[in-house]
Structures are given as structure tokens and as C-alpha cells.
XYZ file of C-alpha atoms in Angstrom:
615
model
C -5.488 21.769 -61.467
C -7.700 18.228 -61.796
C -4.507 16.518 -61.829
C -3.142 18.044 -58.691
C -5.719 17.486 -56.941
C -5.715 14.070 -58.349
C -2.722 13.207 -56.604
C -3.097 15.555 -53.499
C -6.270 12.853 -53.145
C -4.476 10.099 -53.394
C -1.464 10.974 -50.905
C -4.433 11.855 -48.058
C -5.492 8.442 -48.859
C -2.253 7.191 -48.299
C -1.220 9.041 -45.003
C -5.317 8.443 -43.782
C -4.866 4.874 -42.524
C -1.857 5.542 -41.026
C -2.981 8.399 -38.995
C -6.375 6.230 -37.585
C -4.217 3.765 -36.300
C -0.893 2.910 -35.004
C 0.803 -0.355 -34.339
C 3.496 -1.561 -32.107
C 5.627 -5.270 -30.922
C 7.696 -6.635 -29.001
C 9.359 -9.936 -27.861
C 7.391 -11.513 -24.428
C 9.539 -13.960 -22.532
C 6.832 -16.591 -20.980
C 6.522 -20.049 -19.886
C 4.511 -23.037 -21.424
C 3.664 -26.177 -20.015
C 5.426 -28.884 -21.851
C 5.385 -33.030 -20.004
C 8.676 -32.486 -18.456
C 7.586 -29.315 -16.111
C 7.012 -25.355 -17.267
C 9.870 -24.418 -19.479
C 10.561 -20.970 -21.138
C 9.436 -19.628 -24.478
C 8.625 -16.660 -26.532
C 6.010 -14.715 -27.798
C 5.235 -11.923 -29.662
C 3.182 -9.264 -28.439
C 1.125 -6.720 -30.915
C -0.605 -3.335 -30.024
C -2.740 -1.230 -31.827
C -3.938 1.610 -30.253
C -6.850 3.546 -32.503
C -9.410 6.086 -31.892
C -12.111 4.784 -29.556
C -13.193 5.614 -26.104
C -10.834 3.886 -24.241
C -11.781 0.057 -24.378
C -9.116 -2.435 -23.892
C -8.936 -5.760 -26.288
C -6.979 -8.954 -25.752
C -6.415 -11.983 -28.342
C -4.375 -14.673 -27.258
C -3.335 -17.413 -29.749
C -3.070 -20.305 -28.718
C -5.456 -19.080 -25.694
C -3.385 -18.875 -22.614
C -3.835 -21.207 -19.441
C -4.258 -18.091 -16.837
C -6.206 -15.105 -17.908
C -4.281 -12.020 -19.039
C -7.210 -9.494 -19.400
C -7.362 -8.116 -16.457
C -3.014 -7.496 -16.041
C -3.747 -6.064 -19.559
C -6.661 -3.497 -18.306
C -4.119 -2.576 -15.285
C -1.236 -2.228 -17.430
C -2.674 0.391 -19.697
C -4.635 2.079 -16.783
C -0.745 2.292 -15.005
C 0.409 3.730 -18.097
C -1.984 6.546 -18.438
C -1.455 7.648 -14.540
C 2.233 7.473 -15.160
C 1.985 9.770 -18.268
C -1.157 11.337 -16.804
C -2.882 11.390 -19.861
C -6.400 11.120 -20.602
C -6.596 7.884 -22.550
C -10.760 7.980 -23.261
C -10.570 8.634 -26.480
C -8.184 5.615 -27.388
C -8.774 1.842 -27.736
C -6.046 -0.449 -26.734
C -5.840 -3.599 -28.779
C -3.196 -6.495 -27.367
C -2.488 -9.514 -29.456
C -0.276 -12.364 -28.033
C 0.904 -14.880 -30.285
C 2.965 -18.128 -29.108
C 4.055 -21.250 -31.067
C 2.041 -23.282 -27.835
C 0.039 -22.299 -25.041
C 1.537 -20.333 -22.559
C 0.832 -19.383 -18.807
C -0.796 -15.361 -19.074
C -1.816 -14.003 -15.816
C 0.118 -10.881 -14.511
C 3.104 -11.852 -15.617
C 3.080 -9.889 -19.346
C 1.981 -6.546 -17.798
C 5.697 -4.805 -17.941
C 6.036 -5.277 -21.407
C 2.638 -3.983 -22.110
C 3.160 -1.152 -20.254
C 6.562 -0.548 -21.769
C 5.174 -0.534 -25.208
C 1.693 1.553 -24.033
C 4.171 3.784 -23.121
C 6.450 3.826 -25.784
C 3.347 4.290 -28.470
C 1.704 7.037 -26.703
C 5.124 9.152 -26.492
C 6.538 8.039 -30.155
C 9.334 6.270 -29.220
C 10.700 3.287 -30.509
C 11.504 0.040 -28.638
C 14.684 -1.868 -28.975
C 13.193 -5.265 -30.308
C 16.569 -7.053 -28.882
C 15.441 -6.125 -25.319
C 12.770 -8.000 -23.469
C 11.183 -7.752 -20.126
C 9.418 -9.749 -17.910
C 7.552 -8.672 -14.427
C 4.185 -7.576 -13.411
C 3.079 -4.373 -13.390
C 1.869 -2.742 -9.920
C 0.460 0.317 -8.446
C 3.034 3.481 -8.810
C 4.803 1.391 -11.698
C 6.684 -0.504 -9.883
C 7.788 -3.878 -11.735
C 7.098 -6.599 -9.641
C 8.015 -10.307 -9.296
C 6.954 -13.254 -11.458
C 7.685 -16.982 -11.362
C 10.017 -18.844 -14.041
C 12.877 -16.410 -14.771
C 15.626 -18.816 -15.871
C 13.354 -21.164 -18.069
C 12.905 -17.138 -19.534
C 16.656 -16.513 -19.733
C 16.814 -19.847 -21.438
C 14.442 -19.157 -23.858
C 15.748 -15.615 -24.293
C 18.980 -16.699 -25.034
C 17.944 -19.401 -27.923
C 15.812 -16.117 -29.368
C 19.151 -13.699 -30.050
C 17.483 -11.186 -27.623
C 20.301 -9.095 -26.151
C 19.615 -7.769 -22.619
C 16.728 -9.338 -20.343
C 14.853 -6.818 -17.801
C 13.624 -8.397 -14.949
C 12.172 -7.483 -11.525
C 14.557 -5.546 -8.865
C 15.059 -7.814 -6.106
C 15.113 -11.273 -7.907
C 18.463 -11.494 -9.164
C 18.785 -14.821 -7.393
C 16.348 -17.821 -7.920
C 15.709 -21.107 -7.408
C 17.437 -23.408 -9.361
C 14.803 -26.487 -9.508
C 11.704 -25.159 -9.176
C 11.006 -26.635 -5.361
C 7.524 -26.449 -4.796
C 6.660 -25.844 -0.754
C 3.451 -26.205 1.099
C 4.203 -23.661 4.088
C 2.227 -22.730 6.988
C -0.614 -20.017 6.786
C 1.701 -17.932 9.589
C 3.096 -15.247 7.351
C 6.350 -15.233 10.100
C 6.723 -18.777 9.524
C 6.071 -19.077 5.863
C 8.679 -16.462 4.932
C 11.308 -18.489 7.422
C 10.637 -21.886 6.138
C 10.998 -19.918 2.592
C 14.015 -19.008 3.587
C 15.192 -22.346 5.268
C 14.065 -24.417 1.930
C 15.842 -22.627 -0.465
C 19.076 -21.700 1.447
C 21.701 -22.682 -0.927
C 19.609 -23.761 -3.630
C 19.641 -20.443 -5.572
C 21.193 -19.028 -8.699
C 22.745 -15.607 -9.706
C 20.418 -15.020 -12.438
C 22.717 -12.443 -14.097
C 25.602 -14.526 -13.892
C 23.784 -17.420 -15.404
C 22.614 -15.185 -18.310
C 26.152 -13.975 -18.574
C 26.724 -17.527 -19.484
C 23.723 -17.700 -22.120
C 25.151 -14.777 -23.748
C 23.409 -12.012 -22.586
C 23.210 -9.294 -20.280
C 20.583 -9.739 -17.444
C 19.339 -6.226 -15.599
C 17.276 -5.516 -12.859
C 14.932 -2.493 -13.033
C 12.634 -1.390 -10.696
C 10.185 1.045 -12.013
C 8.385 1.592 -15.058
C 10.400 4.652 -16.020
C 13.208 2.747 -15.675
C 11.877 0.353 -18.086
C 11.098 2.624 -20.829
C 14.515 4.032 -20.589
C 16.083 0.297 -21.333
C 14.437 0.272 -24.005
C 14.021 3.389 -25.802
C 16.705 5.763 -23.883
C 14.187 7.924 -23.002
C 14.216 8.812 -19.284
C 10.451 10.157 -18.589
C 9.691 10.576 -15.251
C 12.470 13.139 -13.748
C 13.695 12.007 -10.246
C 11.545 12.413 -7.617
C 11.481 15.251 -4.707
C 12.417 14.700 -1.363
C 9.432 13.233 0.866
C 7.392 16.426 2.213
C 5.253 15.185 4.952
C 1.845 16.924 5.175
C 1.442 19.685 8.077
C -2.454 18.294 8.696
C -1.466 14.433 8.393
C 1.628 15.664 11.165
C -0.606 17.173 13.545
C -3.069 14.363 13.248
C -0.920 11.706 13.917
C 0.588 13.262 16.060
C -2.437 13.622 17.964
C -3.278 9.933 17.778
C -0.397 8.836 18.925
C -0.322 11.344 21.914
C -4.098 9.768 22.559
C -2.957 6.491 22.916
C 0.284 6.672 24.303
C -1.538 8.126 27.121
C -3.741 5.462 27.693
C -0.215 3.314 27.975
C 0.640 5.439 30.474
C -2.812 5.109 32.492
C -2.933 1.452 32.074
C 0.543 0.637 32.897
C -0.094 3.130 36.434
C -3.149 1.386 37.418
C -1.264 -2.112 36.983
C 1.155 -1.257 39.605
C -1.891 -0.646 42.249
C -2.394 -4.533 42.323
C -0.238 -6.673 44.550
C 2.548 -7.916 41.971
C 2.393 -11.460 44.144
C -0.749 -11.917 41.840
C 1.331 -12.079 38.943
C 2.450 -15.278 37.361
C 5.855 -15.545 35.437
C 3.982 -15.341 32.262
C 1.906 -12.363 33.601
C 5.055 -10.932 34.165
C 6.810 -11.272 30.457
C 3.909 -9.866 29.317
C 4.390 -6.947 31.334
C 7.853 -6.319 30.252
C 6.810 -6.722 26.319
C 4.668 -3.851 27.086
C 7.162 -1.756 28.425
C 9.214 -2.705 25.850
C 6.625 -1.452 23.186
C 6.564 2.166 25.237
C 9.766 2.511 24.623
C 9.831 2.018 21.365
C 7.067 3.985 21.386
C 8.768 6.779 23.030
C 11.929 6.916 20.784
C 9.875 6.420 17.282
C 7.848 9.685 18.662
C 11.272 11.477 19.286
C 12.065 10.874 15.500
C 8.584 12.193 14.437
C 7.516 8.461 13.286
C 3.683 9.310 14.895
C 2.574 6.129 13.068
C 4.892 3.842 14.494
C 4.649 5.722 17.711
C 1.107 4.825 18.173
C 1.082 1.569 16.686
C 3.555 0.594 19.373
C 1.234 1.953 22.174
C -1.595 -0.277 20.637
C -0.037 -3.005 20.926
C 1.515 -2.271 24.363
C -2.011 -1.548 25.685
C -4.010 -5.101 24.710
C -1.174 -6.343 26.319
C -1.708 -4.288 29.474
C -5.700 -4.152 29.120
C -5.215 -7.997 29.104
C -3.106 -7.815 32.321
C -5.604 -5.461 33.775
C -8.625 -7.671 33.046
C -6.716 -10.371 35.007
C -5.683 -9.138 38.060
C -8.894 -7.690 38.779
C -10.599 -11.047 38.652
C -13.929 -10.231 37.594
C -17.149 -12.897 38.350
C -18.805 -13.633 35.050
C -21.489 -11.020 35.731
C -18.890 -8.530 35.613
C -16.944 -9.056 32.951
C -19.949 -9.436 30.652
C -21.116 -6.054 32.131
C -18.004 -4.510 30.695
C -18.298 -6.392 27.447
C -22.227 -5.122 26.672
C -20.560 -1.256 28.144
C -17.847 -2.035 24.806
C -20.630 -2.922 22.662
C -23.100 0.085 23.209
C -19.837 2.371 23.098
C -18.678 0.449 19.498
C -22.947 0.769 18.243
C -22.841 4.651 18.759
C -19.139 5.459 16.968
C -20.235 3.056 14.327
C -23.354 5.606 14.094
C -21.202 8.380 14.010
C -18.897 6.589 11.431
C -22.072 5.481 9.103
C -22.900 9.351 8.656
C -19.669 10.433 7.192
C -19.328 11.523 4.028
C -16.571 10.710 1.938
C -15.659 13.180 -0.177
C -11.816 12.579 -0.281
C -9.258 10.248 -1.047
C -8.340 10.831 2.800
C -11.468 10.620 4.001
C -11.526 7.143 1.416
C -9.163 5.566 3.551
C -9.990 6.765 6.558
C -13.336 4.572 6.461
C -11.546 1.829 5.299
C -9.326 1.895 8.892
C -11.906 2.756 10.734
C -14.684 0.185 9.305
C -12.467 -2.760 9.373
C -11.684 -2.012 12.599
C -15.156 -2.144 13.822
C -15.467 -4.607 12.259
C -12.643 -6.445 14.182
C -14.142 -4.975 17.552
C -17.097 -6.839 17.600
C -15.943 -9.730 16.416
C -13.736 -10.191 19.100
C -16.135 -8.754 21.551
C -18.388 -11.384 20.259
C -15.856 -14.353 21.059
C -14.936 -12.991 24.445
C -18.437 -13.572 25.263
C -18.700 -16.791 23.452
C -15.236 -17.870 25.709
C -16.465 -16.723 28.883
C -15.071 -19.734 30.980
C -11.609 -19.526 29.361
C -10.773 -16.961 31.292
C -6.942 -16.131 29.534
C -8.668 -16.542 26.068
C -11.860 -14.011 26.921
C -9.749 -11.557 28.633
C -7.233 -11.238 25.450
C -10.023 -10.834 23.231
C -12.108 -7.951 25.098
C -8.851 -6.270 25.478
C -8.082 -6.452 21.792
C -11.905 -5.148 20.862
C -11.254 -2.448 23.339
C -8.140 -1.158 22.259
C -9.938 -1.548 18.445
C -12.300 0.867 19.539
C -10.000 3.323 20.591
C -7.871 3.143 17.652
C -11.029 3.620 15.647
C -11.876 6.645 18.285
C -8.543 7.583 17.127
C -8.432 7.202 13.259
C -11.528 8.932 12.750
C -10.000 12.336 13.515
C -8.584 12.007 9.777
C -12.318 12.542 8.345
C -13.069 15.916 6.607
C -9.909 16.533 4.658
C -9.974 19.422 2.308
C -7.242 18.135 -0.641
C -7.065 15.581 -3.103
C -10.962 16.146 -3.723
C -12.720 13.644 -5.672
C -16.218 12.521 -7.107
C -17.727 9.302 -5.397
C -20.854 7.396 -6.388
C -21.659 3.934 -5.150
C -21.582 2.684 -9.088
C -17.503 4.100 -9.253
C -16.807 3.024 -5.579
C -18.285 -0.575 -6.335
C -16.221 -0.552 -9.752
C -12.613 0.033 -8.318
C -13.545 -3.084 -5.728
C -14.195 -5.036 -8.436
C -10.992 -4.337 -10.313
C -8.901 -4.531 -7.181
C -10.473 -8.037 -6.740
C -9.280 -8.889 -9.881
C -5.793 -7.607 -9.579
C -5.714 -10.155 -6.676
C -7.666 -12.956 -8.217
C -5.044 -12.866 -11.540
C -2.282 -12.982 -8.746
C -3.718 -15.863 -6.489
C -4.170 -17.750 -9.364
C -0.749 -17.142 -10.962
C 1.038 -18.053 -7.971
C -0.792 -21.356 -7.311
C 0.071 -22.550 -10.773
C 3.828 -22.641 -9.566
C 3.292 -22.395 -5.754
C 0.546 -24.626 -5.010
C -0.797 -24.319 -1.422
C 0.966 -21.369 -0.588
C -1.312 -18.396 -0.699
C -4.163 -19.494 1.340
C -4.170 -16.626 3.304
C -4.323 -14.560 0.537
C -7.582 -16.505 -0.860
C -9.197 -16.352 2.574
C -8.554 -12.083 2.230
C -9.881 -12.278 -1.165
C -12.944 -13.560 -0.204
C -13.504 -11.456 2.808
C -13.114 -9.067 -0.246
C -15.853 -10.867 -1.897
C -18.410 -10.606 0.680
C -18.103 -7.211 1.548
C -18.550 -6.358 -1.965
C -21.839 -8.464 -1.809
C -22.549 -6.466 1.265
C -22.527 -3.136 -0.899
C -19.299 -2.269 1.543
C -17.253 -1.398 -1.385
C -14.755 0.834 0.208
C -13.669 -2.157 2.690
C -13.753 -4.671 -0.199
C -11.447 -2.476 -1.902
C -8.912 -1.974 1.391
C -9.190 -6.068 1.557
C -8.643 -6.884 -1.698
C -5.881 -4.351 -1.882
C -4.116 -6.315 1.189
C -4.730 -9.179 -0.330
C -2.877 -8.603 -3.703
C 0.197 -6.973 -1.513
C 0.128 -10.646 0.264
C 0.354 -12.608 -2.798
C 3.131 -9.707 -4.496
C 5.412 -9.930 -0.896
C 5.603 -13.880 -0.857
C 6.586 -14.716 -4.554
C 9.159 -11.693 -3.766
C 11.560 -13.721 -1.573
C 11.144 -16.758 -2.997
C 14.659 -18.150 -3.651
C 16.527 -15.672 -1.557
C 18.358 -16.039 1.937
C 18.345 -13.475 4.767
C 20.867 -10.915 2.965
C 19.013 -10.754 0.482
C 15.782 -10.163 1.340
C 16.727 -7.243 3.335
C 18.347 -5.924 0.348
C 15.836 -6.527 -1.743
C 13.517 -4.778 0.887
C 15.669 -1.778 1.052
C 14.986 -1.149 -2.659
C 11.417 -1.441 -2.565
C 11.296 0.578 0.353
C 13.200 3.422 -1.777
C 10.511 3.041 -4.475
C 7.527 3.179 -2.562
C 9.534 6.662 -1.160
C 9.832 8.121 -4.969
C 5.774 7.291 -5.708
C 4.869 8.473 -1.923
C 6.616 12.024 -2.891
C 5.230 11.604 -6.186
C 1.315 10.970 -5.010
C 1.638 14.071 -2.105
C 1.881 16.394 -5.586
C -1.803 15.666 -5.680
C -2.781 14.366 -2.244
C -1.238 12.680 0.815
C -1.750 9.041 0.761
C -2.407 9.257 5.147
C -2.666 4.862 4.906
C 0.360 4.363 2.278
C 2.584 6.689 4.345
C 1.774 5.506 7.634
C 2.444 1.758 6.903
C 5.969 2.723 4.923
C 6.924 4.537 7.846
C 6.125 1.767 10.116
C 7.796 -0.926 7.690
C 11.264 1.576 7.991
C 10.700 1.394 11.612
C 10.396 -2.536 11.536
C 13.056 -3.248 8.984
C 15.591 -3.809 11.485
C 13.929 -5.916 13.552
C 11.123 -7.611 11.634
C 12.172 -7.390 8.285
C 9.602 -10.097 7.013
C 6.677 -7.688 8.334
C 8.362 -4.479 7.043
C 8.388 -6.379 3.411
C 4.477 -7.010 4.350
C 3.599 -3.650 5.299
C 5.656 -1.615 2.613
C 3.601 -3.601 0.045
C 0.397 -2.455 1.807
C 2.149 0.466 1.503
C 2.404 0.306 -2.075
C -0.987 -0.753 -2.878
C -2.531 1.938 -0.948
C -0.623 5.058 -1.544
C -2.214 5.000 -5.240
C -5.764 4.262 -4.657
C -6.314 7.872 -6.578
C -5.675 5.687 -9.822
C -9.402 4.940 -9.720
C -10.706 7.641 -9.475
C -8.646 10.928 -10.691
C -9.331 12.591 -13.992
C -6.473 12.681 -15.854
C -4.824 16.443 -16.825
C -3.757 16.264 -20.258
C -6.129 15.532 -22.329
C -4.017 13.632 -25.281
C -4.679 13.874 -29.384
C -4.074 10.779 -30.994
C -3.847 12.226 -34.538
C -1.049 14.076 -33.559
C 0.301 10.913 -31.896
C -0.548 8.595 -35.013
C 1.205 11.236 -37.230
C 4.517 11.199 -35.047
C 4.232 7.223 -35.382
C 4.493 7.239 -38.938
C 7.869 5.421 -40.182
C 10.391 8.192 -41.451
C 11.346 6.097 -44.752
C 7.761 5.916 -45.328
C 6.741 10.037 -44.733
C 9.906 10.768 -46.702
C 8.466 7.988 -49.465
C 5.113 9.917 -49.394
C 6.887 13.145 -49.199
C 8.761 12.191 -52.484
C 5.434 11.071 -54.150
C 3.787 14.398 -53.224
C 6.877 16.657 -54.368
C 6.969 14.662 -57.587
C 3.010 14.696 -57.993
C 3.200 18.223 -58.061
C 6.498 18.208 -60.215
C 4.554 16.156 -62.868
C 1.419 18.106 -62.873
C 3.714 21.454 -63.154
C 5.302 20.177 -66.401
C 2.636 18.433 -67.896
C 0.383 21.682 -67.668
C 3.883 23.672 -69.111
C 3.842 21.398 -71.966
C -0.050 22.199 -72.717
C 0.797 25.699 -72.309
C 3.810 25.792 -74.978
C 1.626 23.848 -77.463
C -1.571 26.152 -77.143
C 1.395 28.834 -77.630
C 2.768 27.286 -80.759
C -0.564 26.907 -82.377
C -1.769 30.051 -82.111
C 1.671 31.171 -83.223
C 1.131 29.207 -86.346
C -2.105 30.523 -86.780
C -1.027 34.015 -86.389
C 1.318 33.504 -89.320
């Protein structure tokens, strides 16, 4: 009985280490800086995940020139909403190893959320596949710079099949750096313009290396690349909520009507008054209430009413105008904004949020208070410009209605949540760095380009110094769909930005459906529907607004407590190689085999003795 014990000890102590921790790898296409430019290379990348609380740990080596911590925390947090697991009890440990330093940043967080994923499920990875593409709310892979130097590099590796972001199958071919305007219009045409003919079919050209080049678009889509495992079942058909319907539909009814009221009491002035410019802006308004009109017939209430907004500063302005107010007047009706603005933002201040809706309803409504006075503020500064004032007190006076408007959203009863200032004030500060990593990314191959973007992330900034955490986070948010949207059509022409914007438009659908299971995202709905409605026409601000989109249908991620509660010694236990459990299953079987005949043996002699003594 000592012996088998003996060795029943030493198999535990065998199977022990293995069960504490388990380890994982794959190949990570990246790009160094070498004197002649950025040029591809590989890396490996290492995870352990072991029993913890749910710390994350990077080691880069050599140490990489952008900082990869915080796609790393992101990645693994992605992971754990897409399996909707409770990962608290598990410590994440990411090692990247490279033969020279390479660029980090966002760019590695695919392939650490493909191998998260494959870990915590027990699959195993096809080593001969690598992926490169950030990682973004919902799990959608997402674009990254340098993706022929990858191919390159890929190909002089043996790696079979390279996964790379939906959408940027063709590239640039040299690597043109562009300083473009701060207009996001302009920007995306001179993007356009510049690299017209000066792309490459990156699946063709990795055809050519050797090796097949895919496009995926989703994390589940990922996994299933490389382990042929499909995770995630399709998703359900879009179900818009009854109570964000009704809402909308209420809101856009509101200020439709003030269209309506404006456009009638233009028509009482004598139309003599009007200048030829007076009179184009007239007939863009009209045009917007018709637009208006027909998005309401299809049930697009967002669209609907953003269309009326925009239709009534246009008409406010027109207003303002042909009543020719005296100085005294118009400042009259300025301080009448003001007092109305200072007792909604009362109203506003006493809300409690106790809902992801009720989240993002603030957020709409405080940055658009925000924008009120401000441009009530500059009306009054530009009194004796009379076109300039009268645009901007129109503009803070339609702001005012739309926050009127968007506060009828507060006091939702679903997707319930627990807010404190400390886990409000947290997610701003990891949405800041989400956008941070990808400002600073960006600039390392785009110089110049994302301005805008830094200007948003420091608005971010100061309203998180301001203890306004929920409008840091809605900033920062934007800001990180900015930075995402541009790098997206770098290198493509007109056909293929709208494809590519088709596609993400069809994701952003699948994680919509798959949020409402839990919640209705009101803000990530409302701007997808209004990118749909502007993808004909405006394609480049659809593109903008379905990443908004993207970014804000998932703000839950924060702040939701996970369902399944997940046992890593059951996990660590699945992990174990099968040559090596059927090795220890051999050693146990023939422990016990050993002890059995070695105790026989004993027995027979005792036997024989006594036999002999008998005698």
C-alpha cells in the first residue's frame, strides 16, 4: 500500500503544475524600424494564463517603440465579453519576443485575442496561420498600418494563410505619407485623390509570396481560421426596442414640428428681403424636410429628426435675419436662451443614472449643453457680424431643443447596472487609452493626420479632470472611432470604400442584435441607422458615424458582470497535451501494475515459508 501511494504521489505531482498553469503561442506578423523605412518581421507571442484575480502582464523583448499594454488589457477584456465569462479569477501573462524592436501599439490585439480565446475554450491554434489587426469593441478586427512589409515577412517565415482586416484588401504600395486637412470631408477625398492608382491587391500579391491572404471581419471569424471552431452562432435579425420606437419617434415628431413652424413663419416676411444666398439656404432646408419626411415613412426616427435639426438652424438662421433685430434685441433673445439652457441643465444635473440608457443619454444631452452655450457665448461675442451671430444663436437654440428632446430617454428600466464615480471615472480612463494607443500608432506611419482626433482626446482629457467622466468617456469614445475610420480607407478608391463600408455596416448589425439580448444600445443604434441612411449620399460620414456606432453600442463592456463564472482547473486539465495525459496515464496504470506484482511476489514467498515450516 506505501508503494502505491508512493507513486499515486508522484503522478499528482506530475499532473499539479500542469493544472496551475497553462501556456499558449503563436506567430505575430509586425513591423520594425530598420534605416531604409519600417519593414515587416516576426515575432512570437507567449501566453500563460494561471490562477490569479484577473491581472494582465506584458513583457516585450526587445521593448517595443509604441506601447502594447493597454491593446493587451482590451484584448483580453474583448475576449471575456465575447465568451462572457468571468475572467477574475485568472491572470493573463503576454510575452512578445522579436529578433529587433518592433512597433506594438494596437496592432497585436487580434492575435491576442485569438489565442485568449483559443486557451480559455481548449482549442488549439494552427501555428501556420497568423493574423494581424486591432481588436475593437463587439470584436470586430480592425485596420492596422504595414500589411505588405507583413505579407513579406510572412512569406520568408513558411506561415501558410495571413488573416487580415475586412476592408483592406487593397493598400498602398509605397508607403505615401500625406499631411491632409483637419476637414474630415476633405481629408477622406484628398485620401482618396493621393492614392488613386497607387494601390495593391494584397491577396493577389500574397498569392505571389506563396500564400493565401484572407480577410476576416470578426473575432469569431478569427478563431474559426484558426482552430475550426465556429463560436459565436449567427446572429438574430435586428429587433428594434418598442420603448426606444416610441421615443424616437416622439423626438422626431417634436422637432419635425418645429420645421414645420419655422418654415410657416418664414413665408410671413416679404421674400424681396431675401438675398440669393438667403434663398439656397432656404431650399437646403426644404430639402432636409423631405428627407426628413421619407426617412420617417421608413421608421428611420433617428435620421428623421436629425434631418429636421439640421433643417431648422438653417431656418432659425433665416428667421433671425429677416427680422432684423437692433443689438438690444437680439441679445435679449440670447440671455432668454441662456436662462432656458441654466434651468434644463438643472433638471439634467439631478438625474440619476442608473442605466446603460440612461448612461448615454447624459452623454447626448451634456455635450450638447455643452455645445449650446458655447455657441450662445460666441453669438454674443460676434454681435456686429451679423451672418456669423445669427448662425450661432440658431445653432445653440436648436441644441437646446435637441437636448429638450434627448432627455425623454432618461429613466429606462433594462440593461440595469451599478455606477459609482470610482467605476465611471475608470472606463474614461481606459477609453482614453484605447484612443491614446491609436493616435499614437497612426502618427508613427501617418504623421500629421489625426489632429482632430488629438484635439477630441484632449477635450477627453479635461472633462475627465473636470470629474465629468461620463462625457470624457462619449469623447474619447469618438475620438478612437476617428482615428479607426481614417486608417480604414487609406489606400482605397471610391468603390472600395463603399464596399468596405457595406461590410462594416453588416457587422456593427450582428453586435447591435447581439447587445439588444441584454440592453438596447439607444446611441449605437441611432447613429448606424443614420450612417445606412447617409451611405448613399455621404458615404465618408456614414463610415464616420457607423464607427461611432461601433464604439458606442458596447459601452456595457465596462461595466456588466459577466454570467458564467469560469473554472480554470477544469480549463488547465482540458489543456493538458494528449501524448502527455496518455504518458502519465501509462505511468499510473503501470505504477499500480508494479506495486500489484511486487506485493504478489511478497505474498507467494511468505506462502512458501510457512509452507516449509509447516513441513
Amino acid at each position: 500500500m506505501r508503494l502505491q501511494a508512493l507513486m499515486l504521489t508522484l503522478v499528482i505531482l506530475l499532473v499539479l503544475p500542469m493544472v496551475n498553469a497553462t501556456q499558449g503561442h503563436l506567430k505575430l506578423l509586425a513591423v520594425s524600424e530598420s534605416e531604409a523605412g519600417y519593414k515587416g518581421s516576426i515575432a512570437d507571442l507567449y501566453a500563460e494564463l494561471k490562477e490569479g484575480n484577473g491581472r494582465v502582464f506584458i513583457d516585450t523583448f526587445p521593448v517595443t517603440k509604441s506601447d502594447t499594454q493597454i491593446s493587451t488589457r482590451f484584448a483580453k477584456e474583448i475576449v471575456c465579453d465575447f465568451l462572457d465569462m468571468d475572467c477574475s479569477s485568472i491572470d493573463f501573462i503576454y510575452t512578445i519576443k522579436a529578433d529587433s524592436a518592433i512597433i506594438g501599439g494596437p496592432s497585436a490585439g487580434a492575435a491576442i485575442a485569438v489565442l485568449t480565446t483559443a486557451m480559455l475554450k481548449g482549442l488549439e491554434p494552427n501555428e501556420k496561420i497568423a493574423i494581424t489587426g486591432s481588436i475593437n469593441s463587439g470584436g470586430l478586427i480592425g485596420p492596422v498600418g504595414g500589411l505588405k512589409s507583413k505579407v513579406d515577412a510572412a512569406a520568408s517565415d513558411g506561415i501558410e494563410k495571413v488573416l487580415i482586416p475586412k476592408g483592406e484588401r487593397f493598400v498602398q504600395d509605397d508607403e505615401l505619407l500625406v499631411d491632409f486637412s483637419e476637414d474630415l470631408v476633405d481629408m477622406f477625398n484628398e485620401t482618396v485623390e493621393e492614392t488613386k492608382n497607387r494601390t495593391i491587391d494584397i491577396i493577389e500579391y500574397g498569392r505571389r509570396k506563396g500564400l493565401e491572404v484572407k480577410e476576416v471581419s470578426t473575432l469569431n471569424e478569427a478563431v474559426y481560421e484558426f482552430t475550426g471552431e465556429l463560436l459565436e452562432e449567427p446572429a438574430k435579425d435586428l429587433s428594434i426596442d418598442s420603448s426606444y420606437k416610441e421615443t424616437m419617434m416622439s423626438l422626431a415628431d417634436l422637432l419635425c414640428n418645429r420645421s414645420r413652424k419655422l418654415s410657416d413663419n418664414i413665408q410671413e416676411f416679404d421674400i424681396t428681403n431675401k438675398t440669393q444666398s438667403h434663398i439656397d439656404i432656404e431650399k437646403d432646408a426644404k430639402n432636409m424636410t423631405e428627407r426628413s419626411k421619407q426617412a420617417f415613412r421608413e421608421q428611420r426616427y433617428y435620421s428623421s429628426a436629425s434631418y429636421c435639426y439640421g433643417a431648422n438652424v438653417k431656418y432659425g438662421y433665416l428667421l433671425l435675419y429677416l427680422q432684423n433685430f437692433s443689438n438690444e434685441e437680439f441679445l435679449s433673445i440670447v440671455y432668454s436662451m441662456k436662462e432656458k439652457l441654466q434651468n434644463l441643465s438643472i433638471s439634467i444635473e439631478r438625474q440619476e443614472i442608473k442605466s446603460i440608457t440612461d448612461l448615454e443619454t447624459y452623454m447626448v444631452v451634456k455635450e450638447r449643453m455643452i455645445e449650446a452655450e458655447e455657441y450662445l457665448d460666441d453669438s454674443m461675442l460676434n454681435i456686429n457680424d451679423s451672418q456669423q451671430s445669427f448662425y450661432q444663436l440658431a445653432y445653440g437654440t436648436e441644441r437646446i431643443y435637441s437636448v429638450f428632446s434627448w432627455s425623454k430617454f432618461f429613466g429606462s428600466k433594462e440593461g440595469k447596472f451599478s455606477f459609482n464615480m470610482e467605476l465611471l471615472k475608470e472606463s474614461c480612463l481606459r477609453k482614453i487609452s484605447e484612443s491614446e494607443e491609436r493616435y499614437q500608432y497612426f502618427s508613427l506611419f501617418y504623421p500629421g493626420l489625426l489632429e482632430s482626433t488629438r484635439k477630441e482626446i484632449n477635450y477627453a482629457y479635461e472633462d475627465m479632470n473636470n470629474g465629468d467622466y461620463e462625457l470624457c468617456l462619449f469623447k474619447a469614445s469618438k475620438a478612437k472611432a476617428s482615428a479607426n475610420v481614417i486608417l480604414s480607407v487609406m489606400g482605397m478608391n471610391e468603390d472600395q470604400i463603399r464596399d468596405a463600408l457595406e461590410i462594416k455596416l453588416g457587422v456593427i448589425k450582428n453586435n447591435i442584435a447581439k447587445s439588444t439580448e441584454e440592453m438596447f444600445p439607444i446611441l449605437g443604434y441611432s447613429y448606424y441607422e443614420y450612417a445606412e441612411s447617409l451611405k448613399d449620399s455621404d458615404m465618408y460620414s456614414a463610415l464616420l458615424y457607423s464607427e461611432y456606432a461601433l464604439e458606442l453600442s458596447n459601452l456595457g463592456i465596462y461595466f456588466k458582470e459577466r454570467k458564467n463564472v469560469y473554472s480554470l482547473d477544469i480549463l488547465k486539465i482540458s489543456q493538458i497535451d494528449t501524448k502527455v495525459l496518455y504518458a502519465l496515464l501509462f505511468g499510473l496504470c503501470f505504477g499500480f501494475l508494479f506495486a500489484y506484482t511486487v506485493r504478489l511476489r511478497r505474498k507467494r514467498s511468505r506462502e512458501k515459508k510457512l509452507e516449509i515450516k509447516i513441513r
